[in-house]
Amino acid sequence: MTAANTGASTPEDDDPFGYLYEDGRAAGATPPGQSRGYGYPGPAAQPGVPRTSYNQVRTVGERQYGQQVPQQQAHAQQGQPTAQYAAPETYPGGPPTRPVAPQTGGHGGGRSGGPNTKGLLIGAIAVVAVVVIGIAAALITSGGEDDKAGGQSGGDGGTSAGQSVKPSDEPSTPQDPQEPLPKQDAATLQLGAPAALAKDIKGAEGAGGAFVTGFNAVGASVTWKAKIAEAGQYRLYVRYAIPAQDANATLTVNGKANTNPLGLKNFIHSSDPAWEKNWQTTWAPVNLNKGENELKISCEAGNQCNVILDWLEVKEG
């Protein structure tokens, strides 16, 4: 259905916002109420002919609103209405607008080419290179100090590099095991008459149960050649048996008789006169030389020698 032509322009034929545009104001447009119509004085309306709009058709994307911000701000500062719908070429002295090719690779609005990724990459590589060089220098320095310390350690093949051998860590020269102190069965010693061997009393520890008897007479003796590794003070232990009565003898060391007799007492306080019931041990201090020493136990005048002898042993003391 076709609308009837009234012969005059109607309000809908006018651009009601013509006074807002720069080109409208330049043509003398005024706000409504100050002139006829809705903004454009223009030529007189002709019957049946719609008023020509001042709007210009443009290709989509041709108008660049982002470039108008500075000019809009300038108009706002000057107190002029902001031409939000005007194209740049409508501004006085403005250049014609050309289609702008879409920018690629940018990450920020209004910036061309994006950030300087090449510069950032070069900077990152430089930082990594500096760190690597620092680590390498530290390793080289540490290795040099270790080598120096290793050289000071005397080049010991069994010691880790950089460690010096402490005196306490030095390998000690194996020492010969100390010779055991001598012990000898009395039956194997040199006997002086009337001393003799016997095996008729139980409890003797000599080989085959042998012991020395016949000692209860002046001149009876046993002589032992004992070899000592180091000179010093020792103890001479003697195992013997008595018939529950104290006895004693003379001890001579390297030709020198002790002042005190060798005590062969009844230390177990036995009242049984049986010889096998009275085996016990006594000791006397002796000063021995390094090497061979002569130890002699004898029955001399004034001794009480009713005793039998089992073995002799030297111990530290």
PDB file of C-alpha atoms in Angstrom:
ATOM      1  CA  MET A   1       0.000   0.000   0.000  1.00  0.00           C
ATOM      2  CA  THR A   2       1.433   3.408  -1.066  1.00  0.00           C
ATOM      3  CA  ALA A   3       1.238   6.306   1.370  1.00  0.00           C
ATOM      4  CA  ALA A   4      -0.573   9.400   0.176  1.00  0.00           C
ATOM      5  CA  ASN A   5       1.510  12.348  -0.848  1.00  0.00           C
ATOM      6  CA  THR A   6       0.559  15.355   1.196  1.00  0.00           C
ATOM      7  CA  GLY A   7       2.513  17.705  -1.015  1.00  0.00           C
ATOM      8  CA  ALA A   8       4.831  18.840   1.776  1.00  0.00           C
ATOM      9  CA  SER A   9       7.654  17.246   3.645  1.00  0.00           C
ATOM     10  CA  THR A  10       6.689  15.596   6.843  1.00  0.00           C
ATOM     11  CA  PRO A  11       8.794  15.511   9.972  1.00  0.00           C
ATOM     12  CA  GLU A  12       9.870  11.935   9.260  1.00  0.00           C
ATOM     13  CA  ASP A  13      11.476  13.147   6.015  1.00  0.00           C
ATOM     14  CA  ASP A  14      13.804  15.426   7.948  1.00  0.00           C
ATOM     15  CA  ASP A  15      16.886  14.276   9.790  1.00  0.00           C
ATOM     16  CA  PRO A  16      15.922  15.097  13.361  1.00  0.00           C
ATOM     17  CA  PHE A  17      19.564  15.103  14.424  1.00  0.00           C
ATOM     18  CA  GLY A  18      20.930  17.174  11.579  1.00  0.00           C
ATOM     19  CA  TYR A  19      22.008  19.932  13.886  1.00  0.00           C
ATOM     20  CA  LEU A  20      24.368  17.531  15.615  1.00  0.00           C
ATOM     21  CA  TYR A  21      26.590  16.990  12.551  1.00  0.00           C
ATOM     22  CA  GLU A  22      29.413  19.237  11.499  1.00  0.00           C
ATOM     23  CA  ASP A  23      28.135  19.452   7.945  1.00  0.00           C
ATOM     24  CA  GLY A  24      24.659  20.250   9.247  1.00  0.00           C
ATOM     25  CA  ARG A  25      25.873  23.094  11.366  1.00  0.00           C
ATOM     26  CA  ALA A  26      27.951  24.335   8.462  1.00  0.00           C
ATOM     27  CA  ALA A  27      24.740  24.415   6.376  1.00  0.00           C
ATOM     28  CA  GLY A  28      22.992  26.466   9.058  1.00  0.00           C
ATOM     29  CA  ALA A  29      21.152  23.757  10.945  1.00  0.00           C
ATOM     30  CA  THR A  30      19.791  24.725  14.317  1.00  0.00           C
ATOM     31  CA  PRO A  31      18.207  22.719  17.127  1.00  0.00           C
ATOM     32  CA  PRO A  32      14.450  22.173  16.977  1.00  0.00           C
ATOM     33  CA  GLY A  33      12.352  25.152  18.039  1.00  0.00           C
ATOM     34  CA  GLN A  34      14.795  27.652  16.564  1.00  0.00           C
ATOM     35  CA  SER A  35      13.958  26.979  12.939  1.00  0.00           C
ATOM     36  CA  ARG A  36      11.407  25.130  11.050  1.00  0.00           C
ATOM     37  CA  GLY A  37      11.708  21.445  10.693  1.00  0.00           C
ATOM     38  CA  TYR A  38      14.154  19.350  12.734  1.00  0.00           C
ATOM     39  CA  GLY A  39      17.425  20.991  11.987  1.00  0.00           C
ATOM     40  CA  TYR A  40      18.192  21.730   8.307  1.00  0.00           C
ATOM     41  CA  PRO A  41      16.853  24.897   6.712  1.00  0.00           C
ATOM     42  CA  GLY A  42      17.709  23.555   3.253  1.00  0.00           C
ATOM     43  CA  PRO A  43      15.691  24.314   0.184  1.00  0.00           C
ATOM     44  CA  ALA A  44      11.955  24.576   0.410  1.00  0.00           C
ATOM     45  CA  ALA A  45      10.191  21.305   0.397  1.00  0.00           C
ATOM     46  CA  GLN A  46       8.653  20.292  -2.843  1.00  0.00           C
ATOM     47  CA  PRO A  47       5.422  18.401  -2.995  1.00  0.00           C
ATOM     48  CA  GLY A  48       5.941  14.667  -3.353  1.00  0.00           C
ATOM     49  CA  VAL A  49       9.785  14.916  -3.064  1.00  0.00           C
ATOM     50  CA  PRO A  50      11.355  13.745   0.175  1.00  0.00           C
ATOM     51  CA  ARG A  51      14.042  15.939   1.657  1.00  0.00           C
ATOM     52  CA  THR A  52      17.528  14.770   0.841  1.00  0.00           C
ATOM     53  CA  SER A  53      19.398  13.468   3.902  1.00  0.00           C
ATOM     54  CA  TYR A  54      22.815  14.753   4.681  1.00  0.00           C
ATOM     55  CA  ASN A  55      23.968  11.280   5.710  1.00  0.00           C
ATOM     56  CA  GLN A  56      26.536   9.729   3.396  1.00  0.00           C
ATOM     57  CA  VAL A  57      26.690   6.012   2.762  1.00  0.00           C
ATOM     58  CA  ARG A  58      30.128   4.488   3.418  1.00  0.00           C
ATOM     59  CA  THR A  59      31.621   1.039   3.150  1.00  0.00           C
ATOM     60  CA  VAL A  60      31.444  -0.994   6.322  1.00  0.00           C
ATOM     61  CA  GLY A  61      34.683  -0.683   8.238  1.00  0.00           C
ATOM     62  CA  GLU A  62      35.736   2.511   6.442  1.00  0.00           C
ATOM     63  CA  ARG A  63      34.905   4.844   9.323  1.00  0.00           C
ATOM     64  CA  GLN A  64      37.644   4.690  11.977  1.00  0.00           C
ATOM     65  CA  TYR A  65      36.139   5.685  15.286  1.00  0.00           C
ATOM     66  CA  GLY A  66      39.354   5.009  17.157  1.00  0.00           C
ATOM     67  CA  GLN A  67      41.067   7.893  15.317  1.00  0.00           C
ATOM     68  CA  GLN A  68      38.386  10.391  16.363  1.00  0.00           C
ATOM     69  CA  VAL A  69      39.159  10.231  20.075  1.00  0.00           C
ATOM     70  CA  PRO A  70      41.625  13.101  20.130  1.00  0.00           C
ATOM     71  CA  GLN A  71      39.292  15.325  18.071  1.00  0.00           C
ATOM     72  CA  GLN A  72      36.295  14.422  20.231  1.00  0.00           C
ATOM     73  CA  GLN A  73      38.277  15.307  23.334  1.00  0.00           C
ATOM     74  CA  ALA A  74      39.306  18.577  21.705  1.00  0.00           C
ATOM     75  CA  HIS A  75      35.673  19.471  20.975  1.00  0.00           C
ATOM     76  CA  ALA A  76      34.637  18.540  24.478  1.00  0.00           C
ATOM     77  CA  GLN A  77      37.340  20.799  25.894  1.00  0.00           C
ATOM     78  CA  GLN A  78      36.098  23.655  23.619  1.00  0.00           C
ATOM     79  CA  GLY A  79      32.533  23.172  24.797  1.00  0.00           C
ATOM     80  CA  GLN A  80      31.322  21.958  21.391  1.00  0.00           C
ATOM     81  CA  PRO A  81      29.075  18.942  20.952  1.00  0.00           C
ATOM     82  CA  THR A  82      30.966  15.744  20.272  1.00  0.00           C
ATOM     83  CA  ALA A  83      30.433  14.612  16.699  1.00  0.00           C
ATOM     84  CA  GLN A  84      30.199  10.939  17.521  1.00  0.00           C
ATOM     85  CA  TYR A  85      28.531  10.045  14.271  1.00  0.00           C
ATOM     86  CA  ALA A  86      30.613  12.196  11.885  1.00  0.00           C
ATOM     87  CA  ALA A  87      33.305  10.794   9.612  1.00  0.00           C
ATOM     88  CA  PRO A  88      36.849  12.252   9.747  1.00  0.00           C
ATOM     89  CA  GLU A  89      36.633  13.713   6.273  1.00  0.00           C
ATOM     90  CA  THR A  90      33.718  15.938   7.376  1.00  0.00           C
ATOM     91  CA  TYR A  91      35.987  17.795   9.830  1.00  0.00           C
ATOM     92  CA  PRO A  92      37.387  21.054   8.573  1.00  0.00           C
ATOM     93  CA  GLY A  93      40.759  20.387   7.028  1.00  0.00           C
ATOM     94  CA  GLY A  94      40.549  16.651   7.683  1.00  0.00           C
ATOM     95  CA  PRO A  95      42.103  14.247   5.122  1.00  0.00           C
ATOM     96  CA  PRO A  96      39.909  11.848   3.249  1.00  0.00           C
ATOM     97  CA  THR A  97      39.533   8.490   4.887  1.00  0.00           C
ATOM     98  CA  ARG A  98      41.094   5.477   3.250  1.00  0.00           C
ATOM     99  CA  PRO A  99      40.289   1.910   4.098  1.00  0.00           C
ATOM    100  CA  VAL A 100      42.828   0.650   6.631  1.00  0.00           C
ATOM    101  CA  ALA A 101      44.098  -2.861   6.133  1.00  0.00           C
ATOM    102  CA  PRO A 102      43.631  -5.033   9.240  1.00  0.00           C
ATOM    103  CA  GLN A 103      46.821  -5.262  11.266  1.00  0.00           C
ATOM    104  CA  THR A 104      48.207  -8.674  12.072  1.00  0.00           C
ATOM    105  CA  GLY A 105      50.436  -9.807  14.866  1.00  0.00           C
ATOM    106  CA  GLY A 106      49.459  -6.933  17.163  1.00  0.00           C
ATOM    107  CA  HIS A 107      48.491  -7.557  20.750  1.00  0.00           C
ATOM    108  CA  GLY A 108      47.360  -4.073  21.741  1.00  0.00           C
ATOM    109  CA  GLY A 109      44.722  -1.761  20.270  1.00  0.00           C
ATOM    110  CA  GLY A 110      46.050   1.106  18.184  1.00  0.00           C
ATOM    111  CA  ARG A 111      49.698  -0.209  18.136  1.00  0.00           C
ATOM    112  CA  SER A 112      51.181  -1.450  14.900  1.00  0.00           C
ATOM    113  CA  GLY A 113      53.513  -4.400  14.697  1.00  0.00           C
ATOM    114  CA  GLY A 114      52.906  -5.673  18.266  1.00  0.00           C
ATOM    115  CA  PRO A 115      55.553  -5.729  20.973  1.00  0.00           C
ATOM    116  CA  ASN A 116      59.221  -5.934  20.131  1.00  0.00           C
ATOM    117  CA  THR A 117      59.415  -9.726  20.504  1.00  0.00           C
ATOM    118  CA  LYS A 118      62.786  -9.865  18.807  1.00  0.00           C
ATOM    119  CA  GLY A 119      64.288  -7.497  21.363  1.00  0.00           C
ATOM    120  CA  LEU A 120      62.759  -9.462  24.247  1.00  0.00           C
ATOM    121  CA  LEU A 121      64.125 -12.728  22.841  1.00  0.00           C
ATOM    122  CA  ILE A 122      67.600 -11.269  22.479  1.00  0.00           C
ATOM    123  CA  GLY A 123      67.458  -9.975  26.066  1.00  0.00           C
ATOM    124  CA  ALA A 124      66.358 -13.370  27.414  1.00  0.00           C
ATOM    125  CA  ILE A 125      69.173 -15.124  25.532  1.00  0.00           C
ATOM    126  CA  ALA A 126      71.686 -12.636  26.931  1.00  0.00           C
ATOM    127  CA  VAL A 127      70.499 -13.282  30.513  1.00  0.00           C
ATOM    128  CA  VAL A 128      70.768 -17.063  30.058  1.00  0.00           C
ATOM    129  CA  ALA A 129      74.256 -16.672  28.587  1.00  0.00           C
ATOM    130  CA  VAL A 130      75.398 -14.581  31.565  1.00  0.00           C
ATOM    131  CA  VAL A 131      74.067 -17.208  34.019  1.00  0.00           C
ATOM    132  CA  VAL A 132      75.776 -20.063  32.151  1.00  0.00           C
ATOM    133  CA  ILE A 133      79.077 -18.172  32.037  1.00  0.00           C
ATOM    134  CA  GLY A 134      78.860 -17.496  35.791  1.00  0.00           C
ATOM    135  CA  ILE A 135      78.223 -21.165  36.592  1.00  0.00           C
ATOM    136  CA  ALA A 136      81.091 -22.281  34.365  1.00  0.00           C
ATOM    137  CA  ALA A 137      83.462 -19.798  36.010  1.00  0.00           C
ATOM    138  CA  ALA A 138      82.450 -21.048  39.485  1.00  0.00           C
ATOM    139  CA  LEU A 139      83.063 -24.674  38.474  1.00  0.00           C
ATOM    140  CA  ILE A 140      86.451 -23.857  36.975  1.00  0.00           C
ATOM    141  CA  THR A 141      87.484 -21.950  40.126  1.00  0.00           C
ATOM    142  CA  SER A 142      86.326 -24.783  42.383  1.00  0.00           C
ATOM    143  CA  GLY A 143      88.194 -27.346  40.292  1.00  0.00           C
ATOM    144  CA  GLY A 144      91.377 -25.284  40.474  1.00  0.00           C
ATOM    145  CA  GLU A 145      91.192 -25.043  44.254  1.00  0.00           C
ATOM    146  CA  ASP A 146      90.613 -28.805  44.509  1.00  0.00           C
ATOM    147  CA  ASP A 147      93.616 -29.479  42.289  1.00  0.00           C
ATOM    148  CA  LYS A 148      95.733 -27.167  44.411  1.00  0.00           C
ATOM    149  CA  ALA A 149      94.630 -28.854  47.616  1.00  0.00           C
ATOM    150  CA  GLY A 150      95.235 -32.257  46.026  1.00  0.00           C
ATOM    151  CA  GLY A 151      98.780 -31.214  45.143  1.00  0.00           C
ATOM    152  CA  GLN A 152      99.414 -30.136  48.726  1.00  0.00           C
ATOM    153  CA  SER A 153      98.248 -33.504  49.997  1.00  0.00           C
ATOM    154  CA  GLY A 154     101.332 -35.141  48.600  1.00  0.00           C
ATOM    155  CA  GLY A 155      99.669 -36.925  45.674  1.00  0.00           C
ATOM    156  CA  ASP A 156      98.450 -39.825  47.777  1.00  0.00           C
ATOM    157  CA  GLY A 157      96.736 -42.165  45.328  1.00  0.00           C
ATOM    158  CA  GLY A 158      94.476 -43.536  48.053  1.00  0.00           C
ATOM    159  CA  THR A 159      93.175 -40.148  49.144  1.00  0.00           C
ATOM    160  CA  SER A 160      90.341 -38.227  47.469  1.00  0.00           C
ATOM    161  CA  ALA A 161      91.317 -35.064  45.622  1.00  0.00           C
ATOM    162  CA  GLY A 162      91.424 -31.987  47.824  1.00  0.00           C
ATOM    163  CA  GLN A 163      91.842 -33.914  51.051  1.00  0.00           C
ATOM    164  CA  SER A 164      95.075 -33.856  52.975  1.00  0.00           C
ATOM    165  CA  VAL A 165      96.267 -36.791  55.009  1.00  0.00           C
ATOM    166  CA  LYS A 166      96.131 -36.150  58.722  1.00  0.00           C
ATOM    167  CA  PRO A 167      98.813 -37.688  60.944  1.00  0.00           C
ATOM    168  CA  SER A 168      96.143 -39.883  62.522  1.00  0.00           C
ATOM    169  CA  ASP A 169      95.066 -41.071  59.057  1.00  0.00           C
ATOM    170  CA  GLU A 170      98.535 -42.062  57.901  1.00  0.00           C
ATOM    171  CA  PRO A 171      98.898 -45.807  57.499  1.00  0.00           C
ATOM    172  CA  SER A 172     100.825 -47.233  60.383  1.00  0.00           C
ATOM    173  CA  THR A 173     103.630 -49.685  59.839  1.00  0.00           C
ATOM    174  CA  PRO A 174     102.560 -53.123  60.988  1.00  0.00           C
ATOM    175  CA  GLN A 175     104.370 -53.992  64.164  1.00  0.00           C
ATOM    176  CA  ASP A 176     105.545 -57.439  65.023  1.00  0.00           C
ATOM    177  CA  PRO A 177     103.203 -59.038  67.513  1.00  0.00           C
ATOM    178  CA  GLN A 178     104.647 -58.922  70.978  1.00  0.00           C
ATOM    179  CA  GLU A 179     106.165 -62.190  72.022  1.00  0.00           C
ATOM    180  CA  PRO A 180     104.155 -63.863  74.747  1.00  0.00           C
ATOM    181  CA  LEU A 181     105.728 -63.948  78.141  1.00  0.00           C
ATOM    182  CA  PRO A 182     107.237 -67.337  78.859  1.00  0.00           C
ATOM    183  CA  LYS A 183     105.684 -70.158  80.837  1.00  0.00           C
ATOM    184  CA  GLN A 184     107.440 -73.453  81.528  1.00  0.00           C
ATOM    185  CA  ASP A 185     106.637 -76.767  83.203  1.00  0.00           C
ATOM    186  CA  ALA A 186     108.934 -77.389  86.143  1.00  0.00           C
ATOM    187  CA  ALA A 187     109.520 -80.953  84.924  1.00  0.00           C
ATOM    188  CA  THR A 188     111.209 -79.530  81.763  1.00  0.00           C
ATOM    189  CA  LEU A 189     113.647 -77.319  83.673  1.00  0.00           C
ATOM    190  CA  GLN A 190     117.236 -78.022  84.649  1.00  0.00           C
ATOM    191  CA  LEU A 191     117.090 -79.899  87.966  1.00  0.00           C
ATOM    192  CA  GLY A 192     119.629 -79.857  90.771  1.00  0.00           C
ATOM    193  CA  ALA A 193     119.834 -83.019  92.929  1.00  0.00           C
ATOM    194  CA  PRO A 194     118.131 -84.370  94.845  1.00  0.00           C
ATOM    195  CA  ALA A 195     115.218 -82.796  92.846  1.00  0.00           C
ATOM    196  CA  ALA A 196     113.567 -85.312  90.499  1.00  0.00           C
ATOM    197  CA  LEU A 197     110.493 -85.899  88.350  1.00  0.00           C
ATOM    198  CA  ALA A 198     107.364 -87.682  89.551  1.00  0.00           C
ATOM    199  CA  LYS A 199     103.781 -88.337  88.368  1.00  0.00           C
ATOM    200  CA  ASP A 200     102.199 -90.028  91.369  1.00  0.00           C
ATOM    201  CA  ILE A 201     100.222 -87.039  92.683  1.00  0.00           C
ATOM    202  CA  LYS A 202      97.032 -85.942  90.940  1.00  0.00           C
ATOM    203  CA  GLY A 203      96.309 -82.394  89.931  1.00  0.00           C
ATOM    204  CA  ALA A 204      99.619 -81.501  88.316  1.00  0.00           C
ATOM    205  CA  GLU A 205      99.190 -79.531  85.057  1.00  0.00           C
ATOM    206  CA  GLY A 206     102.514 -80.476  83.499  1.00  0.00           C
ATOM    207  CA  ALA A 207     102.763 -82.674  80.454  1.00  0.00           C
ATOM    208  CA  GLY A 208     101.535 -86.155  81.388  1.00  0.00           C
ATOM    209  CA  GLY A 209     100.950 -84.995  84.995  1.00  0.00           C
ATOM    210  CA  ALA A 210     104.691 -84.643  85.680  1.00  0.00           C
ATOM    211  CA  PHE A 211     105.995 -82.419  88.484  1.00  0.00           C
ATOM    212  CA  VAL A 212     109.252 -81.877  90.469  1.00  0.00           C
ATOM    213  CA  THR A 213     109.627 -83.646  93.815  1.00  0.00           C
ATOM    214  CA  GLY A 214     112.522 -84.372  96.248  1.00  0.00           C
ATOM    215  CA  PHE A 215     112.909 -80.685  96.903  1.00  0.00           C
ATOM    216  CA  ASN A 216     113.048 -81.039 100.713  1.00  0.00           C
ATOM    217  CA  ALA A 217     116.839 -81.067 100.918  1.00  0.00           C
ATOM    218  CA  VAL A 218     119.561 -78.432 100.785  1.00  0.00           C
ATOM    219  CA  GLY A 219     120.958 -78.152  97.288  1.00  0.00           C
ATOM    220  CA  ALA A 220     117.767 -79.170  95.454  1.00  0.00           C
ATOM    221  CA  SER A 221     116.965 -76.672  92.686  1.00  0.00           C
ATOM    222  CA  VAL A 222     115.256 -75.907  89.379  1.00  0.00           C
ATOM    223  CA  THR A 223     116.857 -73.474  86.881  1.00  0.00           C
ATOM    224  CA  TRP A 224     114.898 -71.754  84.083  1.00  0.00           C
ATOM    225  CA  LYS A 225     116.375 -69.813  81.136  1.00  0.00           C
ATOM    226  CA  ALA A 226     113.518 -67.389  80.291  1.00  0.00           C
ATOM    227  CA  LYS A 227     113.676 -65.087  77.238  1.00  0.00           C
ATOM    228  CA  ILE A 228     112.112 -61.633  77.681  1.00  0.00           C
ATOM    229  CA  ALA A 229     111.349 -59.197  74.857  1.00  0.00           C
ATOM    230  CA  GLU A 230     111.609 -56.000  76.892  1.00  0.00           C
ATOM    231  CA  ALA A 231     113.451 -55.190  80.070  1.00  0.00           C
ATOM    232  CA  GLY A 232     111.379 -54.203  83.096  1.00  0.00           C
ATOM    233  CA  GLN A 233     109.612 -55.222  86.250  1.00  0.00           C
ATOM    234  CA  TYR A 234     107.698 -58.522  86.098  1.00  0.00           C
ATOM    235  CA  ARG A 235     106.151 -61.107  88.359  1.00  0.00           C
ATOM    236  CA  LEU A 236     107.271 -64.748  88.621  1.00  0.00           C
ATOM    237  CA  TYR A 237     104.300 -67.028  89.318  1.00  0.00           C
ATOM    238  CA  VAL A 238     104.894 -70.544  90.732  1.00  0.00           C
ATOM    239  CA  ARG A 239     102.317 -73.317  91.071  1.00  0.00           C
ATOM    240  CA  TYR A 240     103.094 -75.711  93.921  1.00  0.00           C
ATOM    241  CA  ALA A 241     101.582 -78.076  96.498  1.00  0.00           C
ATOM    242  CA  ILE A 242     102.323 -78.521 100.208  1.00  0.00           C
ATOM    243  CA  PRO A 243     100.983 -80.912 102.911  1.00  0.00           C
ATOM    244  CA  ALA A 244      98.928 -78.129 104.552  1.00  0.00           C
ATOM    245  CA  GLN A 245     102.127 -76.558 106.009  1.00  0.00           C
ATOM    246  CA  ASP A 246     103.916 -73.348 105.010  1.00  0.00           C
ATOM    247  CA  ALA A 247     107.133 -73.652 103.030  1.00  0.00           C
ATOM    248  CA  ASN A 248     109.676 -71.313 101.379  1.00  0.00           C
ATOM    249  CA  ALA A 249     112.668 -71.336  99.080  1.00  0.00           C
ATOM    250  CA  THR A 250     115.433 -69.096  97.747  1.00  0.00           C
ATOM    251  CA  LEU A 251     114.862 -67.198  94.454  1.00  0.00           C
ATOM    252  CA  THR A 252     117.922 -66.141  92.425  1.00  0.00           C
ATOM    253  CA  VAL A 253     117.602 -63.877  89.371  1.00  0.00           C
ATOM    254  CA  ASN A 254     120.563 -63.602  86.990  1.00  0.00           C
ATOM    255  CA  GLY A 255     122.933 -64.760  89.717  1.00  0.00           C
ATOM    256  CA  LYS A 256     121.587 -62.456  92.396  1.00  0.00           C
ATOM    257  CA  ALA A 257     119.580 -63.992  95.242  1.00  0.00           C
ATOM    258  CA  ASN A 258     116.558 -62.088  96.504  1.00  0.00           C
ATOM    259  CA  THR A 259     116.785 -60.908 100.073  1.00  0.00           C
ATOM    260  CA  ASN A 260     113.303 -62.158 100.853  1.00  0.00           C
ATOM    261  CA  PRO A 261     112.630 -65.859 100.377  1.00  0.00           C
ATOM    262  CA  LEU A 262     109.986 -67.093  97.952  1.00  0.00           C
ATOM    263  CA  GLY A 263     106.898 -67.679 100.108  1.00  0.00           C
ATOM    264  CA  LEU A 264     105.169 -71.045  99.529  1.00  0.00           C
ATOM    265  CA  LYS A 265     102.540 -70.650 102.209  1.00  0.00           C
ATOM    266  CA  ASN A 266      99.241 -72.366 102.921  1.00  0.00           C
ATOM    267  CA  PHE A 267      97.201 -69.554 101.358  1.00  0.00           C
ATOM    268  CA  ILE A 268      94.071 -71.696 101.065  1.00  0.00           C
ATOM    269  CA  HIS A 269      94.221 -72.493 104.781  1.00  0.00           C
ATOM    270  CA  SER A 270      93.863 -76.191 104.131  1.00  0.00           C
ATOM    271  CA  SER A 271      93.905 -78.683 107.043  1.00  0.00           C
ATOM    272  CA  ASP A 272      94.068 -81.741 104.806  1.00  0.00           C
ATOM    273  CA  PRO A 273      97.678 -82.966 104.444  1.00  0.00           C
ATOM    274  CA  ALA A 274      96.950 -84.718 101.119  1.00  0.00           C
ATOM    275  CA  TRP A 275      99.160 -83.217  98.441  1.00  0.00           C
ATOM    276  CA  GLU A 276      96.498 -83.309  95.726  1.00  0.00           C
ATOM    277  CA  LYS A 277      94.247 -81.192  97.985  1.00  0.00           C
ATOM    278  CA  ASN A 278      96.713 -78.342  98.306  1.00  0.00           C
ATOM    279  CA  TRP A 279      97.638 -77.109  94.801  1.00  0.00           C
ATOM    280  CA  GLN A 280      97.931 -73.290  94.856  1.00  0.00           C
ATOM    281  CA  THR A 281      99.879 -70.371  93.357  1.00  0.00           C
ATOM    282  CA  THR A 282     102.240 -67.695  94.646  1.00  0.00           C
ATOM    283  CA  TRP A 283     104.278 -64.881  93.000  1.00  0.00           C
ATOM    284  CA  ALA A 284     107.362 -62.729  93.621  1.00  0.00           C
ATOM    285  CA  PRO A 285     108.542 -59.475  91.923  1.00  0.00           C
ATOM    286  CA  VAL A 286     111.536 -59.810  89.584  1.00  0.00           C
ATOM    287  CA  ASN A 287     113.604 -57.335  87.553  1.00  0.00           C
ATOM    288  CA  LEU A 288     114.401 -58.901  84.193  1.00  0.00           C
ATOM    289  CA  ASN A 289     116.639 -57.848  81.306  1.00  0.00           C
ATOM    290  CA  LYS A 290     115.847 -57.893  77.625  1.00  0.00           C
ATOM    291  CA  GLY A 291     116.767 -61.255  76.187  1.00  0.00           C
ATOM    292  CA  GLU A 292     117.583 -64.367  78.199  1.00  0.00           C
ATOM    293  CA  ASN A 293     117.319 -64.332  81.998  1.00  0.00           C
ATOM    294  CA  GLU A 294     118.244 -67.087  84.470  1.00  0.00           C
ATOM    295  CA  LEU A 295     115.669 -67.803  87.184  1.00  0.00           C
ATOM    296  CA  LYS A 296     116.596 -70.322  89.891  1.00  0.00           C
ATOM    297  CA  ILE A 297     114.531 -71.687  92.787  1.00  0.00           C
ATOM    298  CA  SER A 298     116.596 -73.605  95.320  1.00  0.00           C
ATOM    299  CA  CYS A 299     116.455 -75.069  98.791  1.00  0.00           C
ATOM    300  CA  GLU A 300     119.157 -73.368 100.821  1.00  0.00           C
ATOM    301  CA  ALA A 301     120.110 -73.542 104.466  1.00  0.00           C
ATOM    302  CA  GLY A 302     117.387 -72.026 106.579  1.00  0.00           C
ATOM    303  CA  ASN A 303     114.638 -72.743 104.045  1.00  0.00           C
ATOM    304  CA  GLN A 304     111.655 -74.977 104.724  1.00  0.00           C
ATOM    305  CA  CYS A 305     111.445 -76.877 101.430  1.00  0.00           C
ATOM    306  CA  ASN A 306     108.757 -79.552 101.940  1.00  0.00           C
ATOM    307  CA  VAL A 307     107.109 -78.668  98.587  1.00  0.00           C
ATOM    308  CA  ILE A 308     106.518 -80.004  95.045  1.00  0.00           C
ATOM    309  CA  LEU A 309     106.661 -77.738  91.966  1.00  0.00           C
ATOM    310  CA  ASP A 310     104.298 -77.765  88.925  1.00  0.00           C
ATOM    311  CA  TRP A 311     105.117 -74.810  86.575  1.00  0.00           C
ATOM    312  CA  LEU A 312     106.684 -71.326  86.418  1.00  0.00           C
ATOM    313  CA  GLU A 313     105.336 -68.285  84.457  1.00  0.00           C
ATOM    314  CA  VAL A 314     106.423 -64.666  83.933  1.00  0.00           C
ATOM    315  CA  LYS A 315     103.697 -61.996  83.841  1.00  0.00           C
ATOM    316  CA  GLU A 316     103.698 -58.221  83.693  1.00  0.00           C
ATOM    317  CA  GLY A 317     103.580 -56.592  87.053  1.00  0.00           C
TER     318      GLY A 317
END
